[in-house]
Coordinates of C-alpha atoms in Angstrom, one line a residue:
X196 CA -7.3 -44.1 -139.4
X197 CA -11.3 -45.0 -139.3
X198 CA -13.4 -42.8 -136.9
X199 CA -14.8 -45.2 -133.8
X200 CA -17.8 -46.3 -134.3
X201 CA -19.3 -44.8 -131.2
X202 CA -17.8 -41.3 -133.0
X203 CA -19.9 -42.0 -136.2
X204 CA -22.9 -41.8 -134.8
X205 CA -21.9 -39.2 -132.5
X206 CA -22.8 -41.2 -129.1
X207 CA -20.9 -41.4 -126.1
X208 CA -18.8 -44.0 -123.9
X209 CA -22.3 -44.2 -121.9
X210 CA -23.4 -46.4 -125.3
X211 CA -20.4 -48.0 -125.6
X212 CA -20.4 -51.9 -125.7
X213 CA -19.0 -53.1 -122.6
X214 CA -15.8 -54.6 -123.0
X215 CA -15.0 -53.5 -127.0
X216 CA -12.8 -50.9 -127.8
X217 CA -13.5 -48.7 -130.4
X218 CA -14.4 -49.8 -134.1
X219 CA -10.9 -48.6 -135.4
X220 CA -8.5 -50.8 -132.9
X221 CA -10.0 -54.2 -133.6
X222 CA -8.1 -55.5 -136.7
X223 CA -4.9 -54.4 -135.2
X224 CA -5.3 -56.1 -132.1
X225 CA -6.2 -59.3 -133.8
X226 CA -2.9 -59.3 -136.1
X227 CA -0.5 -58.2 -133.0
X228 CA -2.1 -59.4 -129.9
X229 CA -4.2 -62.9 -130.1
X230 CA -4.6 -62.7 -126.2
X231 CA -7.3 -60.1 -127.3
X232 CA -9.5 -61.7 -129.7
X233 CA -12.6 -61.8 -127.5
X234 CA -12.1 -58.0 -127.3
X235 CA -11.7 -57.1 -130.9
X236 CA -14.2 -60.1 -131.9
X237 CA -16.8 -58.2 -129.7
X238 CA -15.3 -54.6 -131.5
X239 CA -16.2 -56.0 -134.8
X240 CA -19.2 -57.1 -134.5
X241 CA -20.3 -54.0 -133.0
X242 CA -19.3 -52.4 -136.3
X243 CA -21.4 -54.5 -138.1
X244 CA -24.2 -53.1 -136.6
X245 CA -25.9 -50.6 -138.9
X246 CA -25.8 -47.2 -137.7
X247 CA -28.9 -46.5 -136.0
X248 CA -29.7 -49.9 -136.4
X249 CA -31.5 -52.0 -133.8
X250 CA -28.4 -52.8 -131.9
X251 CA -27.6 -49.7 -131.2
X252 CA -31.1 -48.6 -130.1
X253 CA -31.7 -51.9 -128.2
X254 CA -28.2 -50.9 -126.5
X255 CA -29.8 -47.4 -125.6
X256 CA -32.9 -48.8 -124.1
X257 CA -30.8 -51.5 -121.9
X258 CA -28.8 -48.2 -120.6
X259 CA -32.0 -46.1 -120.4
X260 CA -33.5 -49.3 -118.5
X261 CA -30.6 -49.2 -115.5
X262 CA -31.0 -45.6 -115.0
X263 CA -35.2 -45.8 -114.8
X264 CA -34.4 -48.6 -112.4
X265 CA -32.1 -46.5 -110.4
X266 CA -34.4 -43.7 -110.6
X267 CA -37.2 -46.4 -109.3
X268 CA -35.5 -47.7 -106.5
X269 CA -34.8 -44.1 -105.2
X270 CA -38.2 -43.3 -105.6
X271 CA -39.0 -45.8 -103.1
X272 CA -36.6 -45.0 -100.6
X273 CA -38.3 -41.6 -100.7
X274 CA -41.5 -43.6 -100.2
X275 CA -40.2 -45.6 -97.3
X276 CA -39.1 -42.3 -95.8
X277 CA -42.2 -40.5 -96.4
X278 CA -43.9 -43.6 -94.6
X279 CA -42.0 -44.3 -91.7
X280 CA -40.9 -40.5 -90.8
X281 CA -43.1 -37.9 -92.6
X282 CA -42.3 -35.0 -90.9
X283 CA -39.0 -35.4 -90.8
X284 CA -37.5 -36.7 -94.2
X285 CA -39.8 -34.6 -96.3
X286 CA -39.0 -31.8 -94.5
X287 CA -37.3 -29.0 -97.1
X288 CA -33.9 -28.5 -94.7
X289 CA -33.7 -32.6 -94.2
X290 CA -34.1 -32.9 -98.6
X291 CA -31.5 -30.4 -98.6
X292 CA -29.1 -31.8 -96.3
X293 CA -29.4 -35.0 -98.4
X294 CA -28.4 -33.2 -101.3
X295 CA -25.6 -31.4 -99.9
X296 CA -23.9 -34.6 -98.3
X297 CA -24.9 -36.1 -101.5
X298 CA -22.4 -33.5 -103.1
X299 CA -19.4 -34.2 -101.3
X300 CA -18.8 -37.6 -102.3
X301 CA -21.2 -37.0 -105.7
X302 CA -17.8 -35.3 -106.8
X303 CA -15.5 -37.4 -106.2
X304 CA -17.3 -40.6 -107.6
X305 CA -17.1 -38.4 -110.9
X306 CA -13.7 -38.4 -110.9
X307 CA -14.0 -42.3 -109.9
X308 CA -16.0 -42.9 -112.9
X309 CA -13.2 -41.9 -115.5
X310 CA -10.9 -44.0 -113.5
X311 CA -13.1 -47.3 -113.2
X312 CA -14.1 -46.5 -117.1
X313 CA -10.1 -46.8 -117.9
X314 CA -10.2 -50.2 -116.3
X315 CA -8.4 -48.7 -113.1
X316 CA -9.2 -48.1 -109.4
X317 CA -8.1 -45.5 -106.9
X318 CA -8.5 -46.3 -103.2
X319 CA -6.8 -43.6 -102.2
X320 CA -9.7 -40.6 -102.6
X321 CA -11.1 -40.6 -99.1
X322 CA -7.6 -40.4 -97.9
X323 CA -6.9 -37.6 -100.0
X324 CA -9.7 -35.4 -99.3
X325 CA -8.4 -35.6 -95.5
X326 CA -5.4 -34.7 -96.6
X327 CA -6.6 -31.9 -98.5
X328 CA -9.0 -30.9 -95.8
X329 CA -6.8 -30.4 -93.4
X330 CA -3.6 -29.1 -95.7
X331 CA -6.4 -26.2 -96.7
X332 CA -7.0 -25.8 -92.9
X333 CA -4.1 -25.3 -91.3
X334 CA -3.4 -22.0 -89.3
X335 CA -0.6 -20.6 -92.2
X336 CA -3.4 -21.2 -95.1
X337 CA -6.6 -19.4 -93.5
X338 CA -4.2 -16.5 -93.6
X339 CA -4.5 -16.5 -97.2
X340 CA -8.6 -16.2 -97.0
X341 CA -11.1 -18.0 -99.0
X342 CA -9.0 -17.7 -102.2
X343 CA -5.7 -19.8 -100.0
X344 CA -8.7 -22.7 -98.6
X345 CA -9.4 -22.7 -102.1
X346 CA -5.8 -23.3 -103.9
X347 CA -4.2 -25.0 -101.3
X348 CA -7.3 -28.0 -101.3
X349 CA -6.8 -28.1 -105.1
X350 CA -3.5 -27.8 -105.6
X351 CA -2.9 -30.6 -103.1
X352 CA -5.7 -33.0 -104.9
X353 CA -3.9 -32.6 -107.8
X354 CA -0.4 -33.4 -106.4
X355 CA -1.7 -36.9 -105.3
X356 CA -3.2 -37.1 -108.5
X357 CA 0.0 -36.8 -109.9
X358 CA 2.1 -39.3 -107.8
X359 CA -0.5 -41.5 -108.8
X360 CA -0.6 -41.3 -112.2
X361 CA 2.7 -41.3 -112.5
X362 CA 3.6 -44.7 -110.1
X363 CA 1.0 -46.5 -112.6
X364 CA 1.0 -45.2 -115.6
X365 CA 5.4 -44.9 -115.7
X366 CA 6.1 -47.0 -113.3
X367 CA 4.1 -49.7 -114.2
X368 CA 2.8 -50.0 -110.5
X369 CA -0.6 -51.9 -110.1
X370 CA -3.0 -49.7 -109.3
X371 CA -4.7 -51.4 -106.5
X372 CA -1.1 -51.2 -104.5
X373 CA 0.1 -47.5 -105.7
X374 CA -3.4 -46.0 -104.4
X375 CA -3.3 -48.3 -101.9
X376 CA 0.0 -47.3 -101.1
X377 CA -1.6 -43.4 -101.0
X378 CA -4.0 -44.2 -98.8
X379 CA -1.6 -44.9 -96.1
X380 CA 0.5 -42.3 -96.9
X381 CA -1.9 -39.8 -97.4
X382 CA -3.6 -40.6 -94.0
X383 CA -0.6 -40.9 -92.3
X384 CA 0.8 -37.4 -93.6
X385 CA -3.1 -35.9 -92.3
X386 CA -2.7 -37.4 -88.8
X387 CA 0.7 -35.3 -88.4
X388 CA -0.7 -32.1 -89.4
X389 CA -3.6 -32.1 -87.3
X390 CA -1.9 -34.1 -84.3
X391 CA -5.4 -36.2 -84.4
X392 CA -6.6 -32.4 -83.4
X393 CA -9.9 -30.9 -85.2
X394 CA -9.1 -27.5 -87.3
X395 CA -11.3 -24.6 -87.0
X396 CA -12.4 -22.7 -90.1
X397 CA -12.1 -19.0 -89.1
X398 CA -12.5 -17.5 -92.9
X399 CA -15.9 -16.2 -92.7
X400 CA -16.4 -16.2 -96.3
X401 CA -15.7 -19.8 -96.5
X402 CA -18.5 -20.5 -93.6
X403 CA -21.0 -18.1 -95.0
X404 CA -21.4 -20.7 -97.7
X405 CA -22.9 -23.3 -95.5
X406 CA -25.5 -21.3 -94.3
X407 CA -29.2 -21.2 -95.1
X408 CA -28.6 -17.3 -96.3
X409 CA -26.1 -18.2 -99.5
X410 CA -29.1 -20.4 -101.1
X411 CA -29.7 -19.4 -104.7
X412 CA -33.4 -19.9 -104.4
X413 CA -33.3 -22.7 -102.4
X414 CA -30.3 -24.4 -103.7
X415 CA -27.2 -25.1 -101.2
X416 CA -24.2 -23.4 -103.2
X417 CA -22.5 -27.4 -102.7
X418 CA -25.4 -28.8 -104.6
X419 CA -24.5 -26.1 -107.2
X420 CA -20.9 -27.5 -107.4
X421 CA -22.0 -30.6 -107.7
X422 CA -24.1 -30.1 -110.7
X423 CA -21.4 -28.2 -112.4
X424 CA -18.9 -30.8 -111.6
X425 CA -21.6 -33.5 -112.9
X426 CA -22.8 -31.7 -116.2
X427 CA -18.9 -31.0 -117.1
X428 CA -17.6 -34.9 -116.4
X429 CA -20.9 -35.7 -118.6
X430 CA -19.4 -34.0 -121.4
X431 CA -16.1 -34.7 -120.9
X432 CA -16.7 -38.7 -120.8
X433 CA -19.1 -38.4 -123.6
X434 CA -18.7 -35.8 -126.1
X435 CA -14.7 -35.5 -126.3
X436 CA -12.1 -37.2 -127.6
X437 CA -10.5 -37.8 -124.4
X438 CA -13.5 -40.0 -123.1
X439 CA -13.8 -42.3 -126.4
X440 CA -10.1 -42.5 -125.7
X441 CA -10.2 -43.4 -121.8
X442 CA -13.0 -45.9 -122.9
X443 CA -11.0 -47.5 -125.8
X444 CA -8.3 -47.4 -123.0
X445 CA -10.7 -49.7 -120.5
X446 CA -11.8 -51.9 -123.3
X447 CA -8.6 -53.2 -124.8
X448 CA -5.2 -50.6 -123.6
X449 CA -3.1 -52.9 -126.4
X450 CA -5.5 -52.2 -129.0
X451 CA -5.5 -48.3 -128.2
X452 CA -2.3 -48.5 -128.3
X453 CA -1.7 -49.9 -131.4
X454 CA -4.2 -47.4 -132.6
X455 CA -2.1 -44.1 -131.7
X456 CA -3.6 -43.4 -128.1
X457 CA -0.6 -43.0 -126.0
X458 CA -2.4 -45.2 -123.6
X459 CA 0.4 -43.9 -120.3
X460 CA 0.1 -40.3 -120.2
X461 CA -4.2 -41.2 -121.0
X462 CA -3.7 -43.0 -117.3
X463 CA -1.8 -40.2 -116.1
X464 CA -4.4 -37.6 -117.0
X465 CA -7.0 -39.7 -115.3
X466 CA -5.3 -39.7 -112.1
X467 CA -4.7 -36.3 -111.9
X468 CA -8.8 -35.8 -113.0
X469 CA -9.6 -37.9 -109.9
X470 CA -7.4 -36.0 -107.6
X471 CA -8.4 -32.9 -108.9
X472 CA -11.9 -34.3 -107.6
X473 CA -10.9 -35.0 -104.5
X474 CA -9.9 -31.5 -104.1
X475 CA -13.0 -30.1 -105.1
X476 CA -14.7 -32.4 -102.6
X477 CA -12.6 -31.3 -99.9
X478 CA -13.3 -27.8 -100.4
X479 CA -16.9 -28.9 -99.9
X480 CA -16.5 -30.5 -97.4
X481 CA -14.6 -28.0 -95.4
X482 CA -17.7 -25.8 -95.8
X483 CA -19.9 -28.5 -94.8
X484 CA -18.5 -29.2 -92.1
X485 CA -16.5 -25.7 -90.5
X486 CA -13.2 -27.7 -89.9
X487 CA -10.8 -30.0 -91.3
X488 CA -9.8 -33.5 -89.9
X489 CA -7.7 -36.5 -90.3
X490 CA -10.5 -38.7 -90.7
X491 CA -12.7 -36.8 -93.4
X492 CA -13.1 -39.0 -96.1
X493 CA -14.1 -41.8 -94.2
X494 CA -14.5 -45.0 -96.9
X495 CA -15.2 -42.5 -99.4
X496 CA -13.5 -45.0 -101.8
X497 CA -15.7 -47.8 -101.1
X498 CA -18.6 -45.1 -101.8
X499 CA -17.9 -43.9 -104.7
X500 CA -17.0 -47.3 -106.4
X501 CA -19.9 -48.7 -104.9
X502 CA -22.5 -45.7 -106.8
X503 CA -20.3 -46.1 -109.9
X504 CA -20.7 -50.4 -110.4
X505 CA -24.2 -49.7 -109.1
X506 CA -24.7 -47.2 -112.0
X507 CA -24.0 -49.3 -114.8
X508 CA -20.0 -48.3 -115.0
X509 CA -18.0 -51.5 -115.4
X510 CA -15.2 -52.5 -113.2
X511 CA -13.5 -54.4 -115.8
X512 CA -13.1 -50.8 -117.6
X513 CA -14.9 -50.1 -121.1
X514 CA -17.9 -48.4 -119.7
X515 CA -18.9 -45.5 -117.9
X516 CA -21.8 -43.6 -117.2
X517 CA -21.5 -40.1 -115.2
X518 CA -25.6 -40.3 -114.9
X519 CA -25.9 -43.6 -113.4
X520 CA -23.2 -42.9 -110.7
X521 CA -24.8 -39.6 -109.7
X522 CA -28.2 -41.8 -108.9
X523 CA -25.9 -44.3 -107.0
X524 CA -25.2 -42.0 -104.8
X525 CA -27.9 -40.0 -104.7
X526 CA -29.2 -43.8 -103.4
X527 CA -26.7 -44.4 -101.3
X528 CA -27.2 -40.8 -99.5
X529 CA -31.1 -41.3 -99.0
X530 CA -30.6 -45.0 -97.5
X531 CA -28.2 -43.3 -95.3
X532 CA -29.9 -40.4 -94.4
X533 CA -33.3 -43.0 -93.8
X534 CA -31.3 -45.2 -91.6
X535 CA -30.5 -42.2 -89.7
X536 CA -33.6 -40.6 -89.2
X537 CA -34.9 -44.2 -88.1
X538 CA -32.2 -44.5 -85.2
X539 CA -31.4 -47.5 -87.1
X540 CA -27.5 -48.7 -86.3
X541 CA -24.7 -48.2 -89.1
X542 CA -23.9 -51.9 -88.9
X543 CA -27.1 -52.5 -90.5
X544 CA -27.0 -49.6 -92.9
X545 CA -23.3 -51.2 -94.0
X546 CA -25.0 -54.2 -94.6
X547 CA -27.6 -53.1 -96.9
X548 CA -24.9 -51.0 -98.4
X549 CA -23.2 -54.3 -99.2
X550 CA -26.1 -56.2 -100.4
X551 CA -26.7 -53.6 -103.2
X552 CA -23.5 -53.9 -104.1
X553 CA -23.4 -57.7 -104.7
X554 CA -26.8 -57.4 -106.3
X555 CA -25.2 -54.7 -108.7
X556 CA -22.6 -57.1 -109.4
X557 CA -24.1 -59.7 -110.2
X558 CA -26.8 -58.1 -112.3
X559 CA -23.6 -56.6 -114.5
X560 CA -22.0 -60.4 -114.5
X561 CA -25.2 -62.2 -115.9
X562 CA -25.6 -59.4 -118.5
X563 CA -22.5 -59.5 -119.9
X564 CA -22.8 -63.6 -120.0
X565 CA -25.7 -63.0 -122.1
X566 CA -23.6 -60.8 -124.0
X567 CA -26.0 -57.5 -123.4
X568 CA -23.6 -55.5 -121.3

């Protein structure tokens, strides 16, 4: 079997065409599957490119344009805060808050990233960070110290993760309805443990993270987690075979198929990678915020899909980009934290939320018309 053309020249799913699979899966999808011929038709022609060639590089510049125009827009909102409240935004604990609430749900739009990349969705994250939060909270875990906070907030993640990926990738469940279906449940489940009651952190070792005193020279130890988190999904999605394979999945799932990825237990894994995330984040979280609640998490799904499309991943699948989502919501955080500073009213902020959202959507939509996505 012929190595993918994004393999040849050693790239990443982050220059992957849009909606074509690898170079390898596009005659077999032609001969079994007609339904797929824009796909493959796309695939080929992207392996008539030369390597190197001025497809690829005009492909590299397009991606390098959306991240420059992230990384412009977010200068401004630093601009706009600098302007209206000086003292206040630039202040060094007011840039590090941002950063730190930035890292919360900065994780778990990682894990988000691979999902939407495989052409799924998972609205069940926020949910499951409550759920974790509080699972990790309870009076029984504490008694188990950092280390039990720790496990139990993983380990719990990664049992969503699990039902998840196992409902749609075996059970052939939607995935809009068996996240969905977590989000209830997952809420619901959070609401009896706590009893709609807030849960006190008592493990001192868990707290002392939070404080000004655990910077490592400046640096909140969350912001650290976060870049760990980032610079490991970066390299996962781009320089492994598991991401060429979970964007060859989101491209064409028939044509990967036919190609030898077992394209079920590829939807599995990136289920349990996005609970896994979610667990992370609400380990975060629980040190951010000193307790554990039924309504952490709140529309942390609509966040982190929000700073993925806005980032240049595709919600059709086939495309991905860990670096653009991070500047999503490192956008998203910064227009929040603005708003607040400016006793501005969340309605507002949702609203502005929304109409970057639409603009990001229709940006991607008018690109891929002109066949440059």
């Amino acid at each position: 079997m012929t190595q993918p053309a994004s393999e040849e020249r050693r790239g990443g799913p982050e220059d992957a065409p849009a909606s074509g699979p690898p170079t390898s899966l596009a005659k077999p999808a032609a001969s079994a599957a007609p339904a797929d011929t824009g796909h493959t038709t796309k695939a080929a022609q992207a392996a008539k490119s030369p390597q190197g060639g001025g497809g690829w590089r005009d492909l590299g510049m397009r991606l390098d344009v959306r991240n420059l125009s992230l990384l412009g827009v977010l200068a401004a909102l630093i601009v706009v805060g600098g302007i209206t409240k000086p003292d206040q935004f630039l202040d060094t604990s007011n840039l590090q808050l941002v950063l730190t609430q930035a890292s919360v749900i900065g994780v778990v739009t990682v894990g988000m990233t691979f999902v939407i990349t495989s052409g799924g969705i998972d609205l069940s994250v926020g949910a499951i960070v409550a759920l974790a939060s509080v699972w990790a909270t309870t009076l029984a875990t504490q008694e188990y110290g950092f280390a039990g906070i720790l496990f139990t907030a993983v380990l719990v993640g990664l049992g969503c993760g699990l039902v998840n990926g196992v409902l749609i990738a075996y059970g052939g469940m939607v995935p809009f309805i068996a996240t969905l279906a977590m989000l209830a449940s997952a809420r619901g489940l959070a609401l009896q443990i706590t009893d709609g009651k807030t849960q006190i952190v008592t493990v001192t070792s868990v707290l002392d993270l939070g404080v000004p005193d655990s910077y490592l020279l400046g640096i909140p130890p969350l912001v650290l987690v976060f870049a760990l988190v980032t610079v490991i999904g970066w390299l996962i999605l781009n320089r492994t075979t598991f991401g060429r394979r979970t964007v060859a999945v989101g491209g064409n799932a028939e044509a990967a198929r036919l190609a030898g990825i077992d394209v079920r237990r590829q939807r599995l894994y990136l289920y349990l990678l996005s609970g896994l995330c979610c667990g992370i984040a609400a380990f975060l979280l629980i040190i951010l915020a000193g307790s554990g609640q039924n309504t952490n998490g709140n529309l942390y799904e609509l966040d982190a899909i929000a700073a993925a499309i806005i980032g240049g991943t595709l919600l059709s699948g086939g495309r991905g980009t860990i670096v653009g989502s991070v500047l999503g919501v490192l956008v998203f955080t910064t227009i929040t934290n603005i708003f607040a500073l400016n006793n501005l009213q969340s309605d507002v902020q949702q609203i502005a939320k929304g109409a970057i959202i639409v603009a990001a959507v229709l940006v991607q939509r008018r690109t891929a018309r002109n066949g440059e996505a």
